[in-house]
Amino acid sequence: MGADGAAGRQGRASDPFATGRAVQGGSPVTDPAPIIALRDVCKFYGPFQALTDVNLDIRQGERVVVCGPSGSGKSTMIRCINRLEEHDTGSIIVDGVELDEETRNIRAVRQDVGMVFQQFNLFPHLTVLENLTIGPIRVRRMGRAQAEALGRKFLDRVHIPEQADKYPAQLSGGQQQRVAIARALCMEPRIMLFDEPTSALDPEMINEVLDVMVELAGTGMTMVVVTHEMGFARKVADRIVFMEAGRIVEAAPPEKFFSAPDSERARLFLNQILDH
Amino acid sequence: MDRAASLPVGKRRPSRRLRLRRAVASRPVSVLIYLAVMVLILGAAFEGAAAMGYNWQWYRIPRYFWTVGDEGFRWGEIPMGLVATLVLSTLAFALATVIGLVVALLRLSDLVVGRAVARVFLEIVRNSPLLVLLYVFYYVMGPIFGLDRYTASITCLAVFHGALISEIFRAGIESVPKGQWEAASAIGMTRGQVYRWIVLPQSVRFMLPPMTGEVVNMIKSSAIVSVIAVAELTTIGRNLISDTYMSFEIWFTIAAVYLAVTLLISAFASLLEKRHAVRD
Ligand SMILES: Nc1ncnc2c1ncn2[C@@H]1O[C@H](COP(=O)(O)OP(=O)(O)O)[C@@H](O)[C@H]1O
Ligand SMILES: [Mg+2]
């Protein structure tokens, strides 16, 4: 499985995703401060504890794949990073901004953090191009012409420039998810979060979305991806985070994670999903 | 989508009973049935009136629509009353929409106080008869806030229908999936922007049919302000009757005018809905 065709494109100089912006602020080597820092984060839904003492530092440009059994808190964790969920204790710092009650902070962070959802969540009453430009126009206060140029640029980069004037319902699942990726990129974020971006797709459409994500990884974008696509993880991830029951059980580079995971839990999980 | 389309090719024709049901439900047939029922009712009414020895004077009705005299063409009392009713209903509906939107947003807000205020408002308004509400606005609020009878009527109708409209807004807003909120928030939109650009445009489709229903209801319930003698269609009717004693003819006429207006609005509404449905 995975995105064999696109893997070679990683890091190429002529990479179509290179915007120049992604490398601002220095490379991970010269810039040791993490772009995302979770410290002792706990999160409750009523009496149920969904996250327990989660600690995670993510460097600029790093690609982190999060996996683990269903219900282990993967979605909850990445949704806390752009505060679609509020954590109860601990601290989360994104791009130097602490996430707290301050709504200004939250909106600033959200403009810097793009998110792609399992169910695409495109705006059905807007055309593809309008889906892409509404953020730049309303949130970034960009002019319409400029926003449309930006929208078309990113539509190009997810390989569906010809769909600009259609409505989301007229596209296939794979195309919709690529529009959703382009919509997030139109905010020119420094971080991209993906919550099981291919889980709702028919098998034959998974690769077209993964290809786009691999290309994006090649631009130096900081990415946090919840996925069970282990082929993608092997190719792209700098680190794999394994969660269970609301805790991070293991975090390791893919070579180590796939060949010799420390925890019994991770071994069992890998056996299960690699069986198929 | 079409049920017939999903049937296997060569499927036999629907049963006779089903065909009959469909025929009865079709538009021309239901209009015919409706007309037949109306003729029966009116026939019974005229029969009864004849038995009472009622003296029909329909020939005196047209002059209340318009007259062509020495000074030329002039509108009569009934069209003037209708215009007054439409103006009153329009003003009240505009205000009701604002009240409805505010109450709906309060109910859906994070503010505990806001939600409580909205709940109390809804409970009070929904559980009071419109007539009592009107008396409260005219005899109690009127003197306190210096409302004349016209303003009191508009405010009262707006408050009453605002409560109903807020429920329409709430249902429409809640019909938009949560994922839309999340996607819009994730690109940094404020709550207000999410409502304005994402949620409300999508709920319009759900809200349009019940909202046009509310327009019709507003026109009908505006008749109640005749009890405090605000000049509109029903008040005109009462005045004409006290001048002419032709109560049957006048009430039939007034009812027909209301019916004509509300039917027109319903027809316009279904046109509008069709237009909106084409989008997807
Ligand atoms: N809104 C919610 N209310 C209550 N419980 C929730 C809610 N969202 C998630 N949970 C629970 O929190 C746990 C973690 O959920 P989630 O983060 O979605 O897991 P994952 O994405 O790893 O499958 C699950 O047990 C789930 O039932
Ligand atoms: Mg999940």
Coordinates of C-alpha atoms and ligand atoms in Angstrom, one line a residue:
Chain A
M1 CA 0.0 0.0 0.0
G2 CA 1.1 3.6 0.1
A3 CA 2.4 6.0 -2.4
D4 CA 5.3 4.4 -4.2
G5 CA 5.0 6.7 -7.2
A6 CA 5.4 9.8 -5.3
A7 CA 8.0 8.8 -2.8
G8 CA 10.8 9.7 -5.1
R9 CA 9.6 13.3 -5.4
Q10 CA 10.4 13.9 -1.7
G11 CA 12.7 16.8 -1.3
R12 CA 13.2 17.5 -4.9
A13 CA 14.4 21.0 -5.7
S14 CA 11.6 21.7 -8.1
D15 CA 9.0 20.5 -5.7
P16 CA 5.6 21.8 -6.6
F17 CA 4.7 22.5 -3.0
A18 CA 7.7 24.7 -2.2
T19 CA 6.3 28.1 -1.2
G20 CA 9.3 29.4 0.5
R21 CA 7.3 30.0 3.5
A22 CA 7.6 26.6 4.9
V23 CA 11.3 27.0 5.5
Q24 CA 11.1 30.3 7.3
G25 CA 12.3 30.2 10.8
G26 CA 15.3 28.0 10.2
S27 CA 15.8 24.3 9.7
P28 CA 15.0 21.9 12.6
V29 CA 18.8 21.6 13.2
T30 CA 19.4 25.3 13.9
D31 CA 16.0 25.8 15.6
P32 CA 15.6 23.5 18.6
A33 CA 12.5 25.1 20.0
P34 CA 9.5 22.7 19.2
I35 CA 6.8 24.2 17.0
I36 CA 4.3 22.1 18.9
A37 CA 4.7 21.3 22.6
L38 CA 2.3 19.2 24.6
R39 CA 3.1 19.1 28.4
D40 CA 1.2 16.7 30.7
V41 CA -2.0 17.2 28.8
C42 CA -5.1 15.6 30.2
K43 CA -8.5 15.7 28.7
F44 CA -11.8 14.5 30.1
Y45 CA -15.2 13.9 28.5
G46 CA -17.4 14.1 31.6
P47 CA -16.0 11.4 33.9
F48 CA -14.2 9.7 31.0
Q49 CA -10.5 10.4 30.7
A50 CA -9.6 10.6 26.9
L51 CA -6.0 11.8 27.3
T52 CA -3.7 11.1 30.2
D53 CA -0.4 12.9 30.7
V54 CA 0.4 13.3 27.0
N55 CA 3.8 14.8 26.4
L56 CA 4.9 15.4 22.8
D57 CA 7.4 17.8 21.2
I58 CA 7.3 18.3 17.5
R59 CA 10.1 20.1 15.7
Q60 CA 9.5 22.4 12.8
G61 CA 9.4 20.4 9.6
E62 CA 9.0 17.1 11.4
R63 CA 6.5 14.5 10.1
V64 CA 4.8 12.6 12.8
V65 CA 2.4 9.7 12.2
V66 CA 0.1 8.9 15.0
C67 CA -1.4 5.4 15.2
G68 CA -3.1 3.2 17.7
P69 CA -6.4 1.3 18.2
S70 CA -9.7 3.0 17.7
G71 CA -10.8 5.1 20.7
S72 CA -7.2 5.5 21.9
G73 CA -7.4 9.3 21.8
K74 CA -5.6 10.0 18.5
S75 CA -8.3 12.4 17.2
T76 CA -8.7 14.0 20.6
M77 CA -5.0 14.7 20.8
I78 CA -4.7 16.3 17.4
R79 CA -7.9 18.2 17.8
C80 CA -6.5 19.7 21.0
I81 CA -3.6 21.1 18.9
N82 CA -5.9 23.5 17.1
R83 CA -8.3 23.6 20.0
L84 CA -11.3 22.0 18.4
E85 CA -11.2 20.3 21.8
E86 CA -10.1 22.0 24.9
H87 CA -7.6 20.2 27.1
D88 CA -8.3 20.3 30.9
T89 CA -4.8 20.3 32.4
G90 CA -1.3 20.6 31.2
S91 CA -0.2 23.0 28.5
I92 CA -0.1 23.1 24.7
I93 CA 2.1 25.6 22.9
V94 CA 1.8 25.9 19.2
D95 CA 4.2 28.1 17.3
G96 CA 5.0 30.0 20.4
V97 CA 1.4 30.6 21.4
E98 CA -0.1 29.0 24.5
L99 CA -3.6 27.7 24.0
D100 CA -5.9 29.0 26.7
E101 CA -9.1 30.9 27.0
E102 CA -7.9 33.8 24.9
T103 CA -9.9 33.5 21.7
R104 CA -7.5 35.8 19.9
N105 CA -4.7 33.3 20.5
I106 CA -6.8 30.5 19.3
R107 CA -7.7 32.2 16.1
A108 CA -4.1 33.1 15.5
V109 CA -3.0 29.5 16.0
R110 CA -5.8 28.2 13.8
Q111 CA -4.6 30.4 10.9
D112 CA -1.2 28.7 11.3
V113 CA -2.5 25.2 11.6
G114 CA -4.4 23.6 8.7
M115 CA -6.6 20.6 9.4
V116 CA -7.9 17.8 7.2
F117 CA -10.8 15.7 8.4
Q118 CA -11.8 12.1 7.8
Q119 CA -15.1 13.2 6.4
F120 CA -13.7 16.1 4.3
N121 CA -16.2 18.6 5.7
L122 CA -16.2 20.7 2.5
F123 CA -18.7 23.5 2.4
P124 CA -21.5 22.0 0.2
H125 CA -23.1 25.3 -0.7
L126 CA -19.8 26.8 -2.2
T127 CA -18.0 25.8 -5.3
V128 CA -14.6 24.2 -5.1
L129 CA -12.9 27.5 -5.7
E130 CA -15.1 29.3 -3.2
N131 CA -14.3 26.6 -0.7
L132 CA -10.6 27.5 -1.2
T133 CA -11.0 31.3 -1.2
I134 CA -13.5 31.8 1.7
G135 CA -10.7 31.5 4.3
P136 CA -8.3 33.8 2.6
I137 CA -11.0 36.4 1.9
R138 CA -12.9 36.3 5.2
V139 CA -10.1 35.4 7.6
R140 CA -7.0 36.7 6.0
R141 CA -8.8 39.7 4.5
M142 CA -7.3 39.1 1.1
G143 CA -8.7 40.6 -2.1
R144 CA -10.9 38.3 -4.2
A145 CA -8.6 38.3 -7.2
Q146 CA -5.6 37.5 -5.2
A147 CA -7.5 34.8 -3.2
E148 CA -8.7 33.2 -6.4
A149 CA -5.1 33.1 -7.8
L150 CA -4.0 31.5 -4.6
G151 CA -6.9 29.0 -4.7
R152 CA -6.1 28.0 -8.3
K153 CA -2.5 27.6 -7.4
F154 CA -3.2 25.1 -4.7
L155 CA -5.9 23.4 -6.8
D156 CA -3.1 22.8 -9.3
R157 CA -0.9 21.3 -6.7
V158 CA -3.5 18.8 -5.6
H159 CA -3.9 18.0 -9.3
I160 CA -7.5 19.0 -9.9
P161 CA -7.3 22.4 -11.5
E162 CA -10.3 21.6 -13.8
Q163 CA -12.8 21.1 -11.0
A164 CA -12.7 24.7 -9.7
D165 CA -16.3 25.6 -10.6
K166 CA -18.0 22.3 -9.5
Y167 CA -19.8 21.8 -6.2
P168 CA -18.2 19.3 -3.7
A169 CA -21.1 16.8 -4.2
Q170 CA -20.1 16.5 -7.9
L171 CA -16.6 15.2 -7.0
S172 CA -15.3 11.8 -6.0
G173 CA -14.2 11.2 -2.4
G174 CA -10.6 11.3 -3.4
Q175 CA -11.1 14.6 -5.2
Q176 CA -13.1 16.0 -2.3
Q177 CA -10.3 15.2 0.1
R178 CA -7.7 16.8 -2.1
V179 CA -9.9 19.9 -2.2
A180 CA -10.0 19.8 1.6
I181 CA -6.2 19.7 1.6
A182 CA -6.0 22.6 -0.8
R183 CA -8.5 24.5 1.4
A184 CA -6.2 24.1 4.4
L185 CA -3.1 25.0 2.4
C186 CA -4.8 28.3 1.2
M187 CA -4.4 29.6 4.7
E188 CA -0.6 29.1 4.1
P189 CA -0.2 27.3 7.4
R190 CA 3.1 26.2 9.0
I191 CA 1.6 23.0 10.4
M192 CA -0.8 20.5 8.9
L193 CA -2.9 18.1 10.9
F194 CA -4.6 15.1 9.2
D195 CA -7.2 13.0 11.1
E196 CA -7.5 9.7 9.2
P197 CA -7.6 11.5 5.8
T198 CA -8.0 8.2 3.8
S199 CA -10.3 6.2 6.1
A200 CA -13.5 7.3 4.5
L201 CA -12.2 6.7 0.9
D202 CA -12.8 3.8 -1.4
P203 CA -9.6 1.8 -1.7
E204 CA -8.8 3.0 -5.3
M205 CA -8.8 6.6 -4.2
I206 CA -6.5 6.3 -1.2
N207 CA -3.3 6.6 -3.2
E208 CA -4.2 9.9 -5.0
V209 CA -4.6 11.5 -1.6
L210 CA -1.5 9.9 -0.1
D211 CA 0.5 11.0 -3.1
V212 CA -0.5 14.6 -2.5
M213 CA 0.5 14.2 1.2
V214 CA 3.8 12.8 0.3
E215 CA 4.5 15.7 -2.0
L216 CA 3.5 18.1 0.8
A217 CA 5.9 16.3 3.1
G218 CA 8.6 17.0 0.6
T219 CA 8.2 20.8 1.0
G220 CA 9.3 20.7 4.6
M221 CA 5.8 21.2 6.0
T222 CA 5.4 20.2 9.6
M223 CA 2.8 17.4 9.5
V224 CA 0.9 15.4 12.2
V225 CA -0.9 12.6 10.5
V226 CA -3.3 10.1 12.2
T227 CA -3.4 7.2 9.9
H228 CA -3.2 3.5 9.6
E229 CA -1.5 3.6 6.2
M230 CA 1.8 2.1 7.3
G231 CA 3.3 2.3 3.8
F232 CA 2.9 6.1 4.0
A233 CA 4.3 6.1 7.6
R234 CA 7.3 4.1 6.5
K235 CA 8.1 6.5 3.7
V236 CA 7.3 9.8 5.2
A237 CA 7.4 9.8 8.9
D238 CA 10.3 11.0 11.0
R239 CA 8.6 9.6 14.0
I240 CA 5.7 7.3 14.8
V241 CA 3.7 7.9 17.9
F242 CA 1.7 5.0 19.2
M243 CA -1.2 5.6 21.5
E244 CA -3.4 3.4 23.6
A245 CA -6.1 4.3 26.1
G246 CA -5.3 8.0 26.1
R247 CA -1.6 7.7 26.6
I248 CA 1.4 7.8 24.3
V249 CA 2.8 4.4 24.7
E250 CA 5.7 4.6 22.3
A251 CA 7.3 7.2 20.0
A252 CA 10.1 6.0 17.7
P253 CA 11.5 6.4 14.2
P254 CA 9.8 4.2 11.7
E255 CA 12.8 1.8 11.3
K256 CA 12.7 1.1 14.9
F257 CA 9.0 1.1 15.4
F258 CA 8.3 -1.4 12.6
S259 CA 11.2 -3.7 13.4
A260 CA 11.6 -3.6 17.1
P261 CA 8.9 -1.7 19.0
D262 CA 9.6 -1.5 22.7
S263 CA 6.1 -2.2 23.9
E264 CA 4.2 -5.4 23.7
R265 CA 1.1 -3.3 22.8
A266 CA 2.6 -1.8 19.8
R267 CA 3.8 -5.2 18.6
L268 CA 0.3 -6.6 18.9
F269 CA -1.2 -3.6 17.1
L270 CA 1.4 -3.9 14.3
N271 CA 0.7 -7.6 13.9
Q272 CA -3.0 -6.8 13.6
I273 CA -2.9 -4.1 11.0
L274 CA 0.0 -5.5 8.9
D275 CA -1.8 -8.9 8.7
H276 CA -4.3 -7.5 6.2
Chain B
M1 CA -33.6 9.1 -6.2
D2 CA -36.7 8.5 -8.2
R3 CA -38.4 5.4 -6.9
A4 CA -39.5 4.3 -10.3
A5 CA -35.9 4.4 -11.5
S6 CA -34.7 1.9 -9.0
L7 CA -37.3 -0.7 -10.1
P8 CA -36.1 -3.5 -12.3
V9 CA -36.8 -3.0 -16.0
G10 CA -40.1 -4.3 -17.1
K11 CA -41.7 -4.2 -13.6
R12 CA -45.4 -4.4 -13.8
R13 CA -47.6 -1.4 -13.4
P14 CA -48.5 -0.2 -9.9
S15 CA -51.6 -1.8 -8.4
R16 CA -55.0 -0.2 -9.1
R17 CA -55.3 1.0 -5.5
L18 CA -52.0 2.7 -5.7
R19 CA -52.9 4.3 -9.0
L20 CA -56.1 5.6 -7.5
R21 CA -54.2 7.0 -4.5
R22 CA -51.7 8.7 -6.8
A23 CA -54.5 10.1 -9.0
V24 CA -56.3 11.6 -5.9
A25 CA -53.1 13.1 -4.7
S26 CA -52.2 14.7 -8.0
R27 CA -52.6 18.5 -8.1
P28 CA -55.6 18.9 -10.6
V29 CA -57.6 16.2 -8.8
S30 CA -57.0 17.6 -5.4
V31 CA -58.0 21.1 -6.6
L32 CA -61.2 19.7 -8.0
I33 CA -62.0 17.9 -4.7
Y34 CA -61.2 21.1 -2.8
L35 CA -63.6 23.1 -5.0
A36 CA -66.3 20.5 -4.7
V37 CA -66.0 20.6 -0.9
M38 CA -66.1 24.5 -1.0
V39 CA -69.2 24.4 -3.2
L40 CA -70.9 22.1 -0.8
I41 CA -70.1 24.2 2.2
L42 CA -71.1 27.5 0.5
G43 CA -74.3 25.8 -0.8
A44 CA -75.2 24.8 2.7
A45 CA -74.5 28.3 4.0
F46 CA -76.6 29.9 1.3
E47 CA -79.4 27.4 1.9
G48 CA -79.3 28.2 5.6
A49 CA -79.3 31.9 4.9
A50 CA -82.2 31.5 2.6
A51 CA -84.1 29.6 5.3
M52 CA -83.4 32.5 7.7
G53 CA -84.9 34.8 5.1
Y54 CA -81.5 36.6 4.6
N55 CA -81.6 39.3 2.0
W56 CA -78.6 38.9 -0.2
Q57 CA -77.2 42.2 -1.6
W58 CA -74.1 41.1 -3.5
Y59 CA -74.6 43.9 -5.9
R60 CA -73.5 46.4 -3.2
I61 CA -70.1 44.8 -2.7
P62 CA -68.1 45.9 -5.8
R63 CA -68.2 49.6 -4.7
Y64 CA -66.1 48.7 -1.7
F65 CA -63.3 47.5 -4.0
W66 CA -63.4 50.5 -6.3
T67 CA -65.7 53.2 -7.7
V68 CA -65.6 55.1 -10.9
G69 CA -67.4 58.3 -10.2
D70 CA -67.3 62.0 -11.1
E71 CA -63.7 62.3 -9.8
G72 CA -62.7 59.2 -11.8
F73 CA -61.3 55.9 -10.5
R74 CA -61.0 55.5 -6.8
W75 CA -59.9 52.5 -4.7
G76 CA -62.5 51.3 -2.2
E77 CA -62.2 50.5 1.5
I78 CA -61.3 46.8 1.0
P79 CA -58.1 47.3 -1.0
M80 CA -57.0 50.0 1.4
G81 CA -57.6 47.7 4.3
L82 CA -55.7 45.0 2.5
V83 CA -52.7 47.3 2.0
A84 CA -52.9 48.3 5.7
T85 CA -52.8 44.6 6.6
L86 CA -49.9 43.9 4.3
V87 CA -47.9 46.8 5.6
L88 CA -48.6 45.9 9.2
S89 CA -47.7 42.2 8.6
T90 CA -44.6 43.1 6.7
L91 CA -43.3 45.4 9.5
A92 CA -44.2 42.9 12.1
F93 CA -42.6 40.0 10.2
A94 CA -39.4 42.0 9.7
L95 CA -39.2 42.7 13.4
A96 CA -40.2 39.1 14.2
T97 CA -37.3 37.8 12.1
V98 CA -34.8 39.9 14.0
I99 CA -36.3 38.8 17.3
G100 CA -36.3 35.2 16.1
L101 CA -32.7 35.3 15.0
V102 CA -31.5 36.9 18.3
V103 CA -33.5 34.4 20.4
A104 CA -32.2 31.5 18.4
L105 CA -28.6 32.6 18.7
L106 CA -29.0 33.2 22.4
R107 CA -30.4 29.7 22.9
L108 CA -27.5 28.2 21.0
S109 CA -24.9 30.4 22.7
D110 CA -22.4 29.5 25.4
L111 CA -23.9 32.2 27.7
V112 CA -25.8 30.7 30.5
V113 CA -27.7 33.9 31.1
G114 CA -28.5 34.2 27.4
R115 CA -29.9 30.7 27.2
A116 CA -32.0 31.3 30.3
V117 CA -33.4 34.6 28.9
A118 CA -34.3 32.9 25.7
R119 CA -36.0 30.0 27.4
V120 CA -38.1 32.2 29.7
F121 CA -39.1 34.4 26.7
L122 CA -40.2 31.3 24.7
E123 CA -42.1 29.7 27.5
I124 CA -44.0 32.9 28.3
V125 CA -44.9 33.8 24.7
R126 CA -45.7 30.3 23.6
N127 CA -48.0 29.7 26.5
S128 CA -50.0 32.9 26.2
P129 CA -53.0 33.3 23.9
L130 CA -52.3 35.9 21.2
L131 CA -55.3 37.9 22.3
V132 CA -54.1 38.2 25.9
L133 CA -50.6 39.2 24.6
L134 CA -52.2 41.9 22.6
Y135 CA -54.1 43.3 25.6
V136 CA -50.9 43.2 27.6
F137 CA -49.0 45.1 25.0
Y138 CA -51.8 47.7 24.4
Y139 CA -53.2 48.2 27.9
V140 CA -50.1 47.5 30.0
M141 CA -47.0 48.1 28.0
G142 CA -48.7 50.8 25.9
P143 CA -49.1 53.4 28.7
I144 CA -45.8 52.4 30.3
F145 CA -43.7 52.8 27.2
G146 CA -45.9 55.2 25.4
L147 CA -46.8 52.8 22.5
D148 CA -49.7 53.9 20.3
R149 CA -52.1 51.2 19.2
Y150 CA -50.3 50.7 15.9
T151 CA -46.8 50.3 17.5
A152 CA -48.3 48.0 20.2
S153 CA -49.9 45.8 17.5
I154 CA -46.7 45.5 15.5
T155 CA -44.6 44.7 18.6
C156 CA -47.1 42.2 19.9
L157 CA -47.3 40.3 16.6
A158 CA -43.5 40.5 16.2
V159 CA -43.0 39.0 19.7
F160 CA -45.5 36.3 19.2
H161 CA -44.2 35.2 15.8
G162 CA -40.6 35.9 16.8
A163 CA -40.9 33.1 19.3
L164 CA -42.1 30.7 16.6
I165 CA -39.5 31.9 14.1
S166 CA -36.7 31.4 16.6
E167 CA -37.6 27.7 16.7
I168 CA -37.4 27.6 12.9
F169 CA -34.0 29.3 13.0
R170 CA -32.8 26.9 15.7
A171 CA -33.9 23.8 13.9
G172 CA -32.4 25.2 10.7
I173 CA -29.1 26.0 12.3
E174 CA -28.9 22.6 14.1
S175 CA -29.6 20.8 10.8
V176 CA -26.1 21.9 9.7
P177 CA -23.6 19.1 10.6
K178 CA -21.0 19.7 13.3
G179 CA -18.2 19.0 10.8
Q180 CA -19.1 22.3 9.1
W181 CA -18.5 24.2 12.3
E182 CA -15.2 22.4 12.8
A183 CA -13.9 23.0 9.3
A184 CA -14.8 26.6 9.4
S185 CA -13.3 27.1 12.9
A186 CA -10.2 25.3 11.8
I187 CA -9.5 27.9 9.1
G188 CA -9.8 30.6 11.8
M189 CA -13.3 31.9 11.3
T190 CA -15.0 33.6 14.3
R191 CA -18.3 32.3 15.5
G192 CA -20.1 35.2 13.7
Q193 CA -18.3 34.4 10.5
V194 CA -19.2 30.8 10.7
Y195 CA -22.8 31.7 11.1
R196 CA -22.7 34.3 8.3
W197 CA -20.8 32.4 5.7
I198 CA -21.2 28.7 6.4
V199 CA -24.2 27.9 8.7
L200 CA -27.0 30.3 7.8
P201 CA -26.6 29.9 4.0
Q202 CA -26.9 26.2 4.4
S203 CA -29.9 26.4 6.7
V204 CA -31.9 28.6 4.4
R205 CA -33.1 25.6 2.5
F206 CA -34.5 24.1 5.6
M207 CA -36.0 27.3 6.9
L208 CA -37.6 28.5 3.7
P209 CA -40.8 26.3 3.8
P210 CA -41.6 26.9 7.5
M211 CA -40.8 30.6 7.1
T212 CA -43.3 31.1 4.3
G213 CA -45.8 29.3 6.4
E214 CA -45.0 31.9 9.1
V215 CA -45.6 34.8 6.6
V216 CA -49.1 33.3 5.9
N217 CA -49.7 32.9 9.7
M218 CA -48.6 36.4 10.3
I219 CA -51.1 37.8 7.8
K220 CA -53.9 35.7 9.3
S221 CA -53.1 36.6 12.9
S222 CA -52.7 40.3 12.1
A223 CA -56.6 40.3 11.9
I224 CA -56.6 40.1 15.7
V225 CA -55.5 43.7 16.0
S226 CA -59.0 44.7 14.9
V227 CA -60.0 44.2 18.6
I228 CA -58.1 47.4 19.5
A229 CA -59.4 49.1 16.3
V230 CA -56.2 49.3 14.3
A231 CA -57.3 50.1 10.8
E232 CA -56.7 47.0 8.6
L233 CA -58.7 44.6 6.6
T234 CA -60.7 42.9 9.4
T235 CA -61.4 46.3 11.1
I236 CA -62.6 47.6 7.7
G237 CA -64.9 44.6 7.4
R238 CA -66.4 45.3 10.9
N239 CA -66.9 49.0 10.1
L240 CA -68.5 48.2 6.8
I241 CA -70.9 45.8 8.5
S242 CA -71.9 48.3 11.1
D243 CA -72.7 50.7 8.3
T244 CA -74.5 48.3 5.9
Y245 CA -75.7 45.3 8.0
M246 CA -74.5 43.0 5.1
S247 CA -72.6 40.7 7.4
F248 CA -72.7 37.6 5.3
E249 CA -71.6 39.2 2.0
I250 CA -68.8 41.3 3.7
W251 CA -67.4 38.4 5.8
F252 CA -67.4 36.1 2.8
T253 CA -65.6 38.8 0.7
I254 CA -63.0 39.5 3.4
A255 CA -62.3 35.8 3.8
A256 CA -61.9 35.5 0.1
V257 CA -59.4 38.4 0.0
Y258 CA -57.3 36.8 2.8
L259 CA -57.5 33.4 1.0
A260 CA -56.4 35.0 -2.3
V261 CA -53.4 36.7 -0.7
T262 CA -52.2 33.6 1.3
L263 CA -52.6 31.4 -1.8
L264 CA -50.5 33.8 -3.8
I265 CA -47.8 33.7 -1.2
S266 CA -47.8 29.9 -1.0
A267 CA -47.5 29.7 -4.8
F268 CA -44.6 32.2 -4.8
A269 CA -43.0 30.2 -1.9
S270 CA -43.1 26.9 -3.8
L271 CA -41.5 28.6 -6.8
L272 CA -38.8 29.9 -4.5
E273 CA -38.2 26.5 -3.0
K274 CA -37.9 24.9 -6.5
R275 CA -35.3 27.5 -7.4
H276 CA -33.3 26.7 -4.2
A277 CA -33.5 23.0 -4.7
V278 CA -31.8 23.1 -8.1
R279 CA -28.5 24.0 -6.4
D280 CA -27.5 20.5 -5.6
Ligands
LIG1 N1 -17.4 14.3 22.3 C1 -17.1 13.2 23.0 N2 -17.8 12.9 24.1 C2 -17.6 11.8 24.9 N3 -16.6 10.9 24.6 C3 -15.8 11.2 23.5 C4 -16.0 12.3 22.7 N4 -15.1 12.3 21.7 C5 -14.4 11.2 21.9 N5 -14.8 10.5 23.0 C6 -14.2 9.3 23.6 O1 -12.9 9.5 23.8 C7 -12.1 8.4 23.4 C8 -11.1 8.8 22.4 O2 -11.7 9.2 21.2 P1 -10.9 9.6 19.9 O3 -9.9 10.6 20.2 O4 -11.9 9.9 18.9 O5 -10.2 8.2 19.5 P2 -9.5 7.8 18.2 O6 -9.4 9.0 17.3 O7 -8.2 7.3 18.6 O8 -10.3 6.7 17.6 C9 -13.1 7.4 22.9 O9 -13.3 6.4 23.9 C10 -14.3 8.1 22.6 O10 -15.4 7.4 22.8
MG2 MG -10.4 9.3 15.4

